[in-house]
Amino acid sequence: MRTLLTFLILLPPIFGATAPGATSVNQQPPVAPKTVKVAAVQCSSDLGDVAANTRKLTALVQEAAKAGAKFVVLPETAITGYLSQDLKTNWHVKGMPIEKRFEGKDPKGFAEEVPGASTKHFCALAKELGIYLTVPLLEVDFTKGKGAPRYFNTVCLASPKGELVAHYRKLTPWPYPEKSWATAGDRGVQVYDTEYGRVGLGICFDIHTVLEKYEPHAIWCLLYPIAWVDQEHPAEWMWEKLPARVKPFKHHLVGANWSVDKKPDWRGYGFSVIVSNEGKVVAGAKSLYGSEIVYADLPTAK
């Protein structure tokens, strides 16, 4: 009797229960959500004040994640700063041309390598919050030697696992302010397959050329940091021309534009938008000054 009992205990389960590590024939794979909440963070940055910018951005990212956002997009070079809020001071690398209206500021000591301190901080934040997070900064690259630094307008993507999963360098720097410091990107387009759909990265002036480059990759959504400057009111661009530009490519866009703290004598700030794959603005910023987070629920990829 004892021998029979031992034999029965050692038999593998054949009815009902599933052996450890095995999958029941009746068990269904988890169902992907039909929608996902995304967030475009609109805020100001101070040129070169990486510590203060990081504190501000961290708090806004935490707020967005608390509201349920699984993707959070920050404005162009928001960690390092793009231009001063009065549009008078610009990054300038010695020997490169700079517009007469700008006072130059050397990016040395402010720009960071990738990976580096900022990517480490925001990857850890993405892991803590369980989100996908863009990491926009002014990048320095020393592959040609410490004496020949190259500077890039860069955005990286951090995953919910805290990993750096995409590293994009702006392919088409805007000549007017960026000719004084930025090297054209040399990493091509960058895509990453999330559980919600394939995403791509682009930065501001890229929008005029990068969508065609992403078309063969069939992205679900473009994560799009912006620091817009214009002589005209930006509403027409953000609400009409940008959606019309995106519509033929049939993907979503989360556009996070910068803002300012008080009214300046120039235009282009504000009007962050989230655009659907039908070319419609599904959410937009309501404020022009200070910080605001724009949310939308987007259908996930089929």
PDB file of C-alpha atoms in Angstrom:
ATOM      1  CA  MET A   1       0.000   0.000   0.000  1.00  0.00           C
ATOM      2  CA  ARG A   2       2.800   2.378   0.899  1.00  0.00           C
ATOM      3  CA  THR A   3       4.537   1.628  -2.417  1.00  0.00           C
ATOM      4  CA  LEU A   4       1.345   2.363  -4.399  1.00  0.00           C
ATOM      5  CA  LEU A   5       0.779   5.657  -2.552  1.00  0.00           C
ATOM      6  CA  THR A   6       4.333   6.772  -3.268  1.00  0.00           C
ATOM      7  CA  PHE A   7       3.861   5.906  -6.947  1.00  0.00           C
ATOM      8  CA  LEU A   8       0.658   7.963  -7.161  1.00  0.00           C
ATOM      9  CA  ILE A   9       2.282  10.999  -5.526  1.00  0.00           C
ATOM     10  CA  LEU A  10       5.116  10.917  -8.057  1.00  0.00           C
ATOM     11  CA  LEU A  11       2.784  10.730 -11.066  1.00  0.00           C
ATOM     12  CA  PRO A  12       2.572  14.038 -13.015  1.00  0.00           C
ATOM     13  CA  PRO A  13      -0.818  15.760 -12.799  1.00  0.00           C
ATOM     14  CA  ILE A  14      -3.029  14.921 -15.774  1.00  0.00           C
ATOM     15  CA  PHE A  15      -6.378  16.383 -14.834  1.00  0.00           C
ATOM     16  CA  GLY A  16      -7.307  19.857 -13.548  1.00  0.00           C
ATOM     17  CA  ALA A  17      -4.134  21.246 -11.934  1.00  0.00           C
ATOM     18  CA  THR A  18      -1.184  22.462 -13.989  1.00  0.00           C
ATOM     19  CA  ALA A  19       2.375  21.483 -13.222  1.00  0.00           C
ATOM     20  CA  PRO A  20       4.692  24.296 -12.126  1.00  0.00           C
ATOM     21  CA  GLY A  21       6.089  26.167 -15.124  1.00  0.00           C
ATOM     22  CA  ALA A  22       3.500  24.671 -17.518  1.00  0.00           C
ATOM     23  CA  THR A  23       0.646  26.493 -19.237  1.00  0.00           C
ATOM     24  CA  SER A  24      -2.864  25.150 -19.087  1.00  0.00           C
ATOM     25  CA  VAL A  25      -4.486  24.508 -22.446  1.00  0.00           C
ATOM     26  CA  ASN A  26      -7.442  26.567 -21.197  1.00  0.00           C
ATOM     27  CA  GLN A  27      -5.328  29.520 -20.030  1.00  0.00           C
ATOM     28  CA  GLN A  28      -5.626  32.587 -22.290  1.00  0.00           C
ATOM     29  CA  PRO A  29      -2.828  35.120 -22.841  1.00  0.00           C
ATOM     30  CA  PRO A  30      -3.366  38.491 -21.165  1.00  0.00           C
ATOM     31  CA  VAL A  31      -5.590  40.789 -23.174  1.00  0.00           C
ATOM     32  CA  ALA A  32      -3.847  43.965 -24.342  1.00  0.00           C
ATOM     33  CA  PRO A  33      -5.604  47.176 -23.286  1.00  0.00           C
ATOM     34  CA  LYS A  34      -7.677  48.885 -25.961  1.00  0.00           C
ATOM     35  CA  THR A  35      -6.476  52.361 -24.970  1.00  0.00           C
ATOM     36  CA  VAL A  36      -3.498  53.872 -23.188  1.00  0.00           C
ATOM     37  CA  LYS A  37      -3.171  57.257 -21.505  1.00  0.00           C
ATOM     38  CA  VAL A  38      -0.396  59.498 -22.827  1.00  0.00           C
ATOM     39  CA  ALA A  39       0.847  62.832 -21.505  1.00  0.00           C
ATOM     40  CA  ALA A  40       2.572  65.830 -23.082  1.00  0.00           C
ATOM     41  CA  VAL A  41       4.319  67.954 -20.457  1.00  0.00           C
ATOM     42  CA  GLN A  42       4.432  71.664 -21.292  1.00  0.00           C
ATOM     43  CA  CYS A  43       6.862  73.644 -19.153  1.00  0.00           C
ATOM     44  CA  SER A  44       9.732  76.123 -19.184  1.00  0.00           C
ATOM     45  CA  SER A  45      13.427  75.379 -18.713  1.00  0.00           C
ATOM     46  CA  ASP A  46      16.276  77.660 -17.697  1.00  0.00           C
ATOM     47  CA  LEU A  47      19.348  77.544 -19.930  1.00  0.00           C
ATOM     48  CA  GLY A  48      22.084  75.593 -18.187  1.00  0.00           C
ATOM     49  CA  ASP A  49      20.295  75.072 -14.865  1.00  0.00           C
ATOM     50  CA  VAL A  50      20.239  71.287 -15.121  1.00  0.00           C
ATOM     51  CA  ALA A  51      19.571  70.712 -11.411  1.00  0.00           C
ATOM     52  CA  ALA A  52      16.523  73.016 -11.244  1.00  0.00           C
ATOM     53  CA  ASN A  53      15.186  71.769 -14.573  1.00  0.00           C
ATOM     54  CA  THR A  54      15.544  68.172 -13.397  1.00  0.00           C
ATOM     55  CA  ARG A  55      13.628  68.877 -10.179  1.00  0.00           C
ATOM     56  CA  LYS A  56      10.792  70.549 -12.107  1.00  0.00           C
ATOM     57  CA  LEU A  57      10.586  67.806 -14.716  1.00  0.00           C
ATOM     58  CA  THR A  58      10.699  65.046 -12.097  1.00  0.00           C
ATOM     59  CA  ALA A  59       7.732  66.522 -10.243  1.00  0.00           C
ATOM     60  CA  LEU A  60       5.725  66.900 -13.462  1.00  0.00           C
ATOM     61  CA  VAL A  61       6.508  63.341 -14.554  1.00  0.00           C
ATOM     62  CA  GLN A  62       5.378  62.050 -11.167  1.00  0.00           C
ATOM     63  CA  GLU A  63       2.143  64.034 -11.516  1.00  0.00           C
ATOM     64  CA  ALA A  64       1.499  62.612 -14.982  1.00  0.00           C
ATOM     65  CA  ALA A  65       2.143  59.044 -13.847  1.00  0.00           C
ATOM     66  CA  LYS A  66      -0.131  59.500 -10.843  1.00  0.00           C
ATOM     67  CA  ALA A  67      -2.886  60.534 -13.279  1.00  0.00           C
ATOM     68  CA  GLY A  68      -2.419  57.232 -15.109  1.00  0.00           C
ATOM     69  CA  ALA A  69      -0.168  58.179 -18.029  1.00  0.00           C
ATOM     70  CA  LYS A  70       1.933  55.311 -19.402  1.00  0.00           C
ATOM     71  CA  PHE A  71       3.827  57.525 -21.876  1.00  0.00           C
ATOM     72  CA  VAL A  72       5.198  60.906 -20.784  1.00  0.00           C
ATOM     73  CA  VAL A  73       6.826  63.266 -23.297  1.00  0.00           C
ATOM     74  CA  LEU A  74       8.932  66.251 -22.188  1.00  0.00           C
ATOM     75  CA  PRO A  75       9.831  69.379 -24.241  1.00  0.00           C
ATOM     76  CA  GLU A  76      12.923  69.683 -26.430  1.00  0.00           C
ATOM     77  CA  THR A  77      16.244  69.678 -24.492  1.00  0.00           C
ATOM     78  CA  ALA A  78      14.190  70.454 -21.385  1.00  0.00           C
ATOM     79  CA  ILE A  79      16.831  69.031 -19.040  1.00  0.00           C
ATOM     80  CA  THR A  80      19.629  71.260 -20.334  1.00  0.00           C
ATOM     81  CA  GLY A  81      17.586  74.126 -21.760  1.00  0.00           C
ATOM     82  CA  TYR A  82      17.222  75.178 -25.408  1.00  0.00           C
ATOM     83  CA  LEU A  83      17.324  78.999 -25.413  1.00  0.00           C
ATOM     84  CA  SER A  84      16.940  81.524 -22.600  1.00  0.00           C
ATOM     85  CA  GLN A  85      13.336  82.530 -22.002  1.00  0.00           C
ATOM     86  CA  ASP A  86      14.008  86.045 -23.327  1.00  0.00           C
ATOM     87  CA  LEU A  87      15.517  84.481 -26.471  1.00  0.00           C
ATOM     88  CA  LYS A  88      18.753  86.436 -25.991  1.00  0.00           C
ATOM     89  CA  THR A  89      21.151  83.679 -24.918  1.00  0.00           C
ATOM     90  CA  ASN A  90      21.968  80.618 -26.986  1.00  0.00           C
ATOM     91  CA  TRP A  91      24.423  77.735 -26.800  1.00  0.00           C
ATOM     92  CA  HIS A  92      27.583  78.477 -28.757  1.00  0.00           C
ATOM     93  CA  VAL A  93      30.577  76.302 -29.602  1.00  0.00           C
ATOM     94  CA  LYS A  94      33.704  78.296 -30.391  1.00  0.00           C
ATOM     95  CA  GLY A  95      34.332  78.536 -34.116  1.00  0.00           C
ATOM     96  CA  MET A  96      30.731  77.924 -35.143  1.00  0.00           C
ATOM     97  CA  PRO A  97      28.543  80.760 -36.553  1.00  0.00           C
ATOM     98  CA  ILE A  98      25.972  82.441 -34.324  1.00  0.00           C
ATOM     99  CA  GLU A  99      23.213  84.937 -35.096  1.00  0.00           C
ATOM    100  CA  LYS A 100      23.951  88.524 -34.011  1.00  0.00           C
ATOM    101  CA  ARG A 101      20.910  88.684 -31.740  1.00  0.00           C
ATOM    102  CA  PHE A 102      22.249  85.933 -29.475  1.00  0.00           C
ATOM    103  CA  GLU A 103      24.745  86.069 -26.664  1.00  0.00           C
ATOM    104  CA  GLY A 104      26.655  82.799 -26.674  1.00  0.00           C
ATOM    105  CA  LYS A 105      26.939  80.302 -23.816  1.00  0.00           C
ATOM    106  CA  ASP A 106      29.457  77.461 -24.004  1.00  0.00           C
ATOM    107  CA  PRO A 107      27.685  74.084 -23.590  1.00  0.00           C
ATOM    108  CA  LYS A 108      30.837  72.575 -22.061  1.00  0.00           C
ATOM    109  CA  GLY A 109      30.047  71.636 -18.483  1.00  0.00           C
ATOM    110  CA  PHE A 110      26.302  71.452 -19.155  1.00  0.00           C
ATOM    111  CA  ALA A 111      26.007  68.910 -21.973  1.00  0.00           C
ATOM    112  CA  GLU A 112      26.049  65.234 -20.970  1.00  0.00           C
ATOM    113  CA  GLU A 113      27.070  61.954 -22.494  1.00  0.00           C
ATOM    114  CA  VAL A 114      24.553  59.191 -23.160  1.00  0.00           C
ATOM    115  CA  PRO A 115      24.355  57.252 -20.962  1.00  0.00           C
ATOM    116  CA  GLY A 116      25.083  59.792 -18.266  1.00  0.00           C
ATOM    117  CA  ALA A 117      23.755  61.373 -15.089  1.00  0.00           C
ATOM    118  CA  SER A 118      20.442  62.560 -16.545  1.00  0.00           C
ATOM    119  CA  THR A 119      19.624  59.373 -18.426  1.00  0.00           C
ATOM    120  CA  LYS A 120      20.429  57.419 -15.245  1.00  0.00           C
ATOM    121  CA  HIS A 121      18.100  59.628 -13.172  1.00  0.00           C
ATOM    122  CA  PHE A 122      15.170  59.525 -15.597  1.00  0.00           C
ATOM    123  CA  CYS A 123      15.549  55.805 -16.305  1.00  0.00           C
ATOM    124  CA  ALA A 124      15.298  55.191 -12.561  1.00  0.00           C
ATOM    125  CA  LEU A 125      12.242  57.456 -12.446  1.00  0.00           C
ATOM    126  CA  ALA A 126      10.590  55.573 -15.319  1.00  0.00           C
ATOM    127  CA  LYS A 127      11.191  52.285 -13.506  1.00  0.00           C
ATOM    128  CA  GLU A 128       9.826  53.639 -10.228  1.00  0.00           C
ATOM    129  CA  LEU A 129       6.649  54.874 -11.954  1.00  0.00           C
ATOM    130  CA  GLY A 130       6.295  52.029 -14.480  1.00  0.00           C
ATOM    131  CA  ILE A 131       6.133  54.315 -17.530  1.00  0.00           C
ATOM    132  CA  TYR A 132       7.765  55.105 -20.856  1.00  0.00           C
ATOM    133  CA  LEU A 133       9.519  58.466 -20.550  1.00  0.00           C
ATOM    134  CA  THR A 134      11.371  60.684 -23.020  1.00  0.00           C
ATOM    135  CA  VAL A 135      14.698  62.104 -21.838  1.00  0.00           C
ATOM    136  CA  PRO A 136      15.496  65.290 -23.838  1.00  0.00           C
ATOM    137  CA  LEU A 137      18.925  66.873 -23.404  1.00  0.00           C
ATOM    138  CA  LEU A 138      21.920  68.491 -25.028  1.00  0.00           C
ATOM    139  CA  GLU A 139      24.324  65.598 -25.588  1.00  0.00           C
ATOM    140  CA  VAL A 140      28.104  65.719 -25.863  1.00  0.00           C
ATOM    141  CA  ASP A 141      29.914  62.953 -27.758  1.00  0.00           C
ATOM    142  CA  PHE A 142      33.647  62.237 -27.549  1.00  0.00           C
ATOM    143  CA  THR A 143      33.979  59.437 -30.093  1.00  0.00           C
ATOM    144  CA  LYS A 144      36.366  61.621 -32.103  1.00  0.00           C
ATOM    145  CA  GLY A 145      38.459  62.369 -29.029  1.00  0.00           C
ATOM    146  CA  LYS A 146      38.225  64.501 -25.898  1.00  0.00           C
ATOM    147  CA  GLY A 147      39.601  67.426 -27.854  1.00  0.00           C
ATOM    148  CA  ALA A 148      36.918  67.209 -30.530  1.00  0.00           C
ATOM    149  CA  PRO A 149      33.529  67.106 -28.781  1.00  0.00           C
ATOM    150  CA  ARG A 150      30.375  66.989 -30.867  1.00  0.00           C
ATOM    151  CA  TYR A 151      27.092  68.302 -29.527  1.00  0.00           C
ATOM    152  CA  PHE A 152      23.702  66.840 -30.406  1.00  0.00           C
ATOM    153  CA  ASN A 153      20.091  67.780 -29.771  1.00  0.00           C
ATOM    154  CA  THR A 154      19.043  64.429 -28.304  1.00  0.00           C
ATOM    155  CA  VAL A 155      16.039  62.598 -26.924  1.00  0.00           C
ATOM    156  CA  CYS A 156      16.220  59.130 -25.402  1.00  0.00           C
ATOM    157  CA  LEU A 157      13.453  56.774 -24.342  1.00  0.00           C
ATOM    158  CA  ALA A 158      13.370  55.108 -20.930  1.00  0.00           C
ATOM    159  CA  SER A 159      11.239  51.993 -20.432  1.00  0.00           C
ATOM    160  CA  PRO A 160       9.183  50.862 -17.409  1.00  0.00           C
ATOM    161  CA  LYS A 161      12.065  48.492 -16.628  1.00  0.00           C
ATOM    162  CA  GLY A 162      14.382  51.469 -16.240  1.00  0.00           C
ATOM    163  CA  GLU A 163      16.273  50.675 -19.426  1.00  0.00           C
ATOM    164  CA  LEU A 164      17.454  53.094 -22.109  1.00  0.00           C
ATOM    165  CA  VAL A 165      15.703  51.575 -25.125  1.00  0.00           C
ATOM    166  CA  ALA A 166      16.130  54.271 -27.797  1.00  0.00           C
ATOM    167  CA  HIS A 167      18.707  57.013 -28.413  1.00  0.00           C
ATOM    168  CA  TYR A 168      17.808  59.578 -31.066  1.00  0.00           C
ATOM    169  CA  ARG A 169      19.813  62.553 -32.284  1.00  0.00           C
ATOM    170  CA  LYS A 170      17.920  65.319 -34.092  1.00  0.00           C
ATOM    171  CA  LEU A 171      18.451  64.669 -37.788  1.00  0.00           C
ATOM    172  CA  THR A 172      17.718  68.220 -38.967  1.00  0.00           C
ATOM    173  CA  PRO A 173      18.775  70.885 -36.452  1.00  0.00           C
ATOM    174  CA  TRP A 174      16.962  74.182 -36.978  1.00  0.00           C
ATOM    175  CA  PRO A 175      19.632  76.365 -38.640  1.00  0.00           C
ATOM    176  CA  TYR A 176      18.685  79.684 -37.047  1.00  0.00           C
ATOM    177  CA  PRO A 177      19.650  78.909 -33.421  1.00  0.00           C
ATOM    178  CA  GLU A 178      21.291  75.484 -33.697  1.00  0.00           C
ATOM    179  CA  LYS A 179      23.977  76.259 -36.259  1.00  0.00           C
ATOM    180  CA  SER A 180      25.970  77.682 -33.355  1.00  0.00           C
ATOM    181  CA  TRP A 181      26.310  74.327 -31.584  1.00  0.00           C
ATOM    182  CA  ALA A 182      24.425  71.325 -32.994  1.00  0.00           C
ATOM    183  CA  THR A 183      25.756  68.515 -35.163  1.00  0.00           C
ATOM    184  CA  ALA A 184      23.187  66.806 -37.402  1.00  0.00           C
ATOM    185  CA  GLY A 185      22.112  63.464 -35.987  1.00  0.00           C
ATOM    186  CA  ASP A 186      23.970  60.369 -37.117  1.00  0.00           C
ATOM    187  CA  ARG A 187      21.843  57.594 -35.617  1.00  0.00           C
ATOM    188  CA  GLY A 188      18.981  57.609 -38.100  1.00  0.00           C
ATOM    189  CA  VAL A 189      15.392  57.094 -36.948  1.00  0.00           C
ATOM    190  CA  GLN A 190      14.778  55.190 -33.732  1.00  0.00           C
ATOM    191  CA  VAL A 191      11.855  52.834 -33.086  1.00  0.00           C
ATOM    192  CA  TYR A 192      10.903  50.675 -30.131  1.00  0.00           C
ATOM    193  CA  ASP A 193       8.135  48.092 -29.845  1.00  0.00           C
ATOM    194  CA  THR A 194       6.136  48.644 -26.664  1.00  0.00           C
ATOM    195  CA  GLU A 195       3.236  46.506 -25.506  1.00  0.00           C
ATOM    196  CA  TYR A 196       0.925  49.274 -26.800  1.00  0.00           C
ATOM    197  CA  GLY A 197       2.487  49.701 -30.228  1.00  0.00           C
ATOM    198  CA  ARG A 198       5.672  50.721 -32.015  1.00  0.00           C
ATOM    199  CA  VAL A 199       6.912  54.223 -31.170  1.00  0.00           C
ATOM    200  CA  GLY A 200       9.357  56.528 -32.908  1.00  0.00           C
ATOM    201  CA  LEU A 201      11.225  59.640 -31.763  1.00  0.00           C
ATOM    202  CA  GLY A 202      11.520  63.030 -33.460  1.00  0.00           C
ATOM    203  CA  ILE A 203      12.403  66.564 -32.376  1.00  0.00           C
ATOM    204  CA  CYS A 204      10.743  69.851 -33.409  1.00  0.00           C
ATOM    205  CA  PHE A 205      12.186  70.951 -36.823  1.00  0.00           C
ATOM    206  CA  ASP A 206      12.516  67.269 -37.783  1.00  0.00           C
ATOM    207  CA  ILE A 207       8.782  67.237 -38.466  1.00  0.00           C
ATOM    208  CA  HIS A 208       9.345  68.615 -41.989  1.00  0.00           C
ATOM    209  CA  THR A 209      11.313  65.546 -43.109  1.00  0.00           C
ATOM    210  CA  VAL A 210      11.275  62.748 -40.541  1.00  0.00           C
ATOM    211  CA  LEU A 211       7.777  61.348 -41.105  1.00  0.00           C
ATOM    212  CA  GLU A 212       8.751  59.993 -44.503  1.00  0.00           C
ATOM    213  CA  LYS A 213      11.746  58.295 -42.880  1.00  0.00           C
ATOM    214  CA  TYR A 214       9.476  56.562 -40.355  1.00  0.00           C
ATOM    215  CA  GLU A 215       6.898  55.468 -42.918  1.00  0.00           C
ATOM    216  CA  PRO A 216       8.581  52.100 -43.734  1.00  0.00           C
ATOM    217  CA  HIS A 217       8.636  51.302 -40.000  1.00  0.00           C
ATOM    218  CA  ALA A 218       4.847  51.618 -39.561  1.00  0.00           C
ATOM    219  CA  ILE A 219       5.012  53.320 -36.175  1.00  0.00           C
ATOM    220  CA  TRP A 220       1.967  53.553 -33.927  1.00  0.00           C
ATOM    221  CA  CYS A 221       2.947  56.878 -32.320  1.00  0.00           C
ATOM    222  CA  LEU A 222       5.610  59.577 -32.671  1.00  0.00           C
ATOM    223  CA  LEU A 223       6.914  60.918 -29.345  1.00  0.00           C
ATOM    224  CA  TYR A 224       7.720  64.500 -30.232  1.00  0.00           C
ATOM    225  CA  PRO A 225       9.536  67.053 -27.993  1.00  0.00           C
ATOM    226  CA  ILE A 226       9.225  70.662 -29.223  1.00  0.00           C
ATOM    227  CA  ALA A 227      10.744  74.100 -28.551  1.00  0.00           C
ATOM    228  CA  TRP A 228       8.886  76.158 -31.153  1.00  0.00           C
ATOM    229  CA  VAL A 229       9.831  79.729 -32.067  1.00  0.00           C
ATOM    230  CA  ASP A 230       7.809  81.735 -34.564  1.00  0.00           C
ATOM    231  CA  GLN A 231       6.980  85.262 -35.587  1.00  0.00           C
ATOM    232  CA  GLU A 232       3.337  84.292 -35.964  1.00  0.00           C
ATOM    233  CA  HIS A 233       0.822  82.941 -33.477  1.00  0.00           C
ATOM    234  CA  PRO A 234       1.557  79.194 -33.092  1.00  0.00           C
ATOM    235  CA  ALA A 235      -2.087  78.084 -32.967  1.00  0.00           C
ATOM    236  CA  GLU A 236      -2.394  77.713 -36.734  1.00  0.00           C
ATOM    237  CA  TRP A 237       0.677  75.480 -36.867  1.00  0.00           C
ATOM    238  CA  MET A 238      -0.133  73.325 -33.845  1.00  0.00           C
ATOM    239  CA  TRP A 239      -3.871  72.937 -34.445  1.00  0.00           C
ATOM    240  CA  GLU A 240      -4.037  72.855 -38.244  1.00  0.00           C
ATOM    241  CA  LYS A 241      -0.754  72.446 -40.119  1.00  0.00           C
ATOM    242  CA  LEU A 242       0.808  69.884 -37.763  1.00  0.00           C
ATOM    243  CA  PRO A 243      -2.271  67.574 -37.751  1.00  0.00           C
ATOM    244  CA  ALA A 244      -2.466  67.888 -41.554  1.00  0.00           C
ATOM    245  CA  ARG A 245       1.207  66.958 -41.771  1.00  0.00           C
ATOM    246  CA  VAL A 246       0.682  63.857 -39.618  1.00  0.00           C
ATOM    247  CA  LYS A 247      -2.598  62.637 -41.124  1.00  0.00           C
ATOM    248  CA  PRO A 248      -1.261  60.870 -44.269  1.00  0.00           C
ATOM    249  CA  PHE A 249       1.071  58.722 -42.151  1.00  0.00           C
ATOM    250  CA  LYS A 250      -1.729  57.309 -39.993  1.00  0.00           C
ATOM    251  CA  HIS A 251       0.041  57.354 -36.645  1.00  0.00           C
ATOM    252  CA  HIS A 252      -0.541  59.257 -33.432  1.00  0.00           C
ATOM    253  CA  LEU A 253       1.668  62.103 -32.212  1.00  0.00           C
ATOM    254  CA  VAL A 254       2.331  63.342 -28.681  1.00  0.00           C
ATOM    255  CA  GLY A 255       3.788  66.841 -29.008  1.00  0.00           C
ATOM    256  CA  ALA A 256       5.214  68.463 -25.859  1.00  0.00           C
ATOM    257  CA  ASN A 257       6.109  72.109 -26.502  1.00  0.00           C
ATOM    258  CA  TRP A 258       7.989  74.383 -24.134  1.00  0.00           C
ATOM    259  CA  SER A 259       6.401  77.281 -22.275  1.00  0.00           C
ATOM    260  CA  VAL A 260       7.647  80.421 -20.526  1.00  0.00           C
ATOM    261  CA  ASP A 261       7.106  81.762 -17.030  1.00  0.00           C
ATOM    262  CA  LYS A 262       5.857  85.192 -18.109  1.00  0.00           C
ATOM    263  CA  LYS A 263       4.853  86.890 -21.353  1.00  0.00           C
ATOM    264  CA  PRO A 264       7.866  87.623 -23.590  1.00  0.00           C
ATOM    265  CA  ASP A 265       8.130  89.611 -26.842  1.00  0.00           C
ATOM    266  CA  TRP A 266       8.226  86.501 -29.066  1.00  0.00           C
ATOM    267  CA  ARG A 267       5.848  83.679 -30.005  1.00  0.00           C
ATOM    268  CA  GLY A 268       5.926  79.923 -30.314  1.00  0.00           C
ATOM    269  CA  TYR A 269       5.523  78.715 -26.738  1.00  0.00           C
ATOM    270  CA  GLY A 270       2.503  76.743 -25.538  1.00  0.00           C
ATOM    271  CA  PHE A 271      -0.148  74.908 -27.582  1.00  0.00           C
ATOM    272  CA  SER A 272       1.175  71.404 -26.883  1.00  0.00           C
ATOM    273  CA  VAL A 273      -1.010  68.898 -28.727  1.00  0.00           C
ATOM    274  CA  ILE A 274      -1.844  65.236 -28.954  1.00  0.00           C
ATOM    275  CA  VAL A 275      -2.856  64.256 -32.489  1.00  0.00           C
ATOM    276  CA  SER A 276      -4.717  61.075 -33.415  1.00  0.00           C
ATOM    277  CA  ASN A 277      -3.874  58.773 -36.320  1.00  0.00           C
ATOM    278  CA  GLU A 278      -6.784  60.394 -38.152  1.00  0.00           C
ATOM    279  CA  GLY A 279      -5.021  63.756 -38.082  1.00  0.00           C
ATOM    280  CA  LYS A 280      -7.269  65.257 -35.409  1.00  0.00           C
ATOM    281  CA  VAL A 281      -6.226  67.178 -32.303  1.00  0.00           C
ATOM    282  CA  VAL A 282      -7.659  65.114 -29.447  1.00  0.00           C
ATOM    283  CA  ALA A 283      -6.153  67.232 -26.639  1.00  0.00           C
ATOM    284  CA  GLY A 284      -4.359  70.557 -26.383  1.00  0.00           C
ATOM    285  CA  ALA A 285      -2.877  72.856 -23.753  1.00  0.00           C
ATOM    286  CA  LYS A 286      -5.144  75.521 -22.312  1.00  0.00           C
ATOM    287  CA  SER A 287      -2.427  77.730 -20.833  1.00  0.00           C
ATOM    288  CA  LEU A 288       0.537  79.648 -22.219  1.00  0.00           C
ATOM    289  CA  TYR A 289       2.635  80.280 -19.128  1.00  0.00           C
ATOM    290  CA  GLY A 290       4.026  78.004 -16.448  1.00  0.00           C
ATOM    291  CA  SER A 291       3.486  74.255 -16.451  1.00  0.00           C
ATOM    292  CA  GLU A 292       0.611  72.171 -17.783  1.00  0.00           C
ATOM    293  CA  ILE A 293       0.167  68.493 -18.585  1.00  0.00           C
ATOM    294  CA  VAL A 294      -1.962  67.505 -21.571  1.00  0.00           C
ATOM    295  CA  TYR A 295      -3.574  64.043 -21.445  1.00  0.00           C
ATOM    296  CA  ALA A 296      -5.333  61.811 -23.933  1.00  0.00           C
ATOM    297  CA  ASP A 297      -6.406  58.179 -24.171  1.00  0.00           C
ATOM    298  CA  LEU A 298      -5.167  56.746 -27.465  1.00  0.00           C
ATOM    299  CA  PRO A 299      -6.264  53.446 -29.014  1.00  0.00           C
ATOM    300  CA  THR A 300      -3.459  50.928 -28.893  1.00  0.00           C
ATOM    301  CA  ALA A 301      -2.068  49.233 -31.978  1.00  0.00           C
ATOM    302  CA  LYS A 302      -4.079  46.303 -33.334  1.00  0.00           C
TER     303      LYS A 302
END
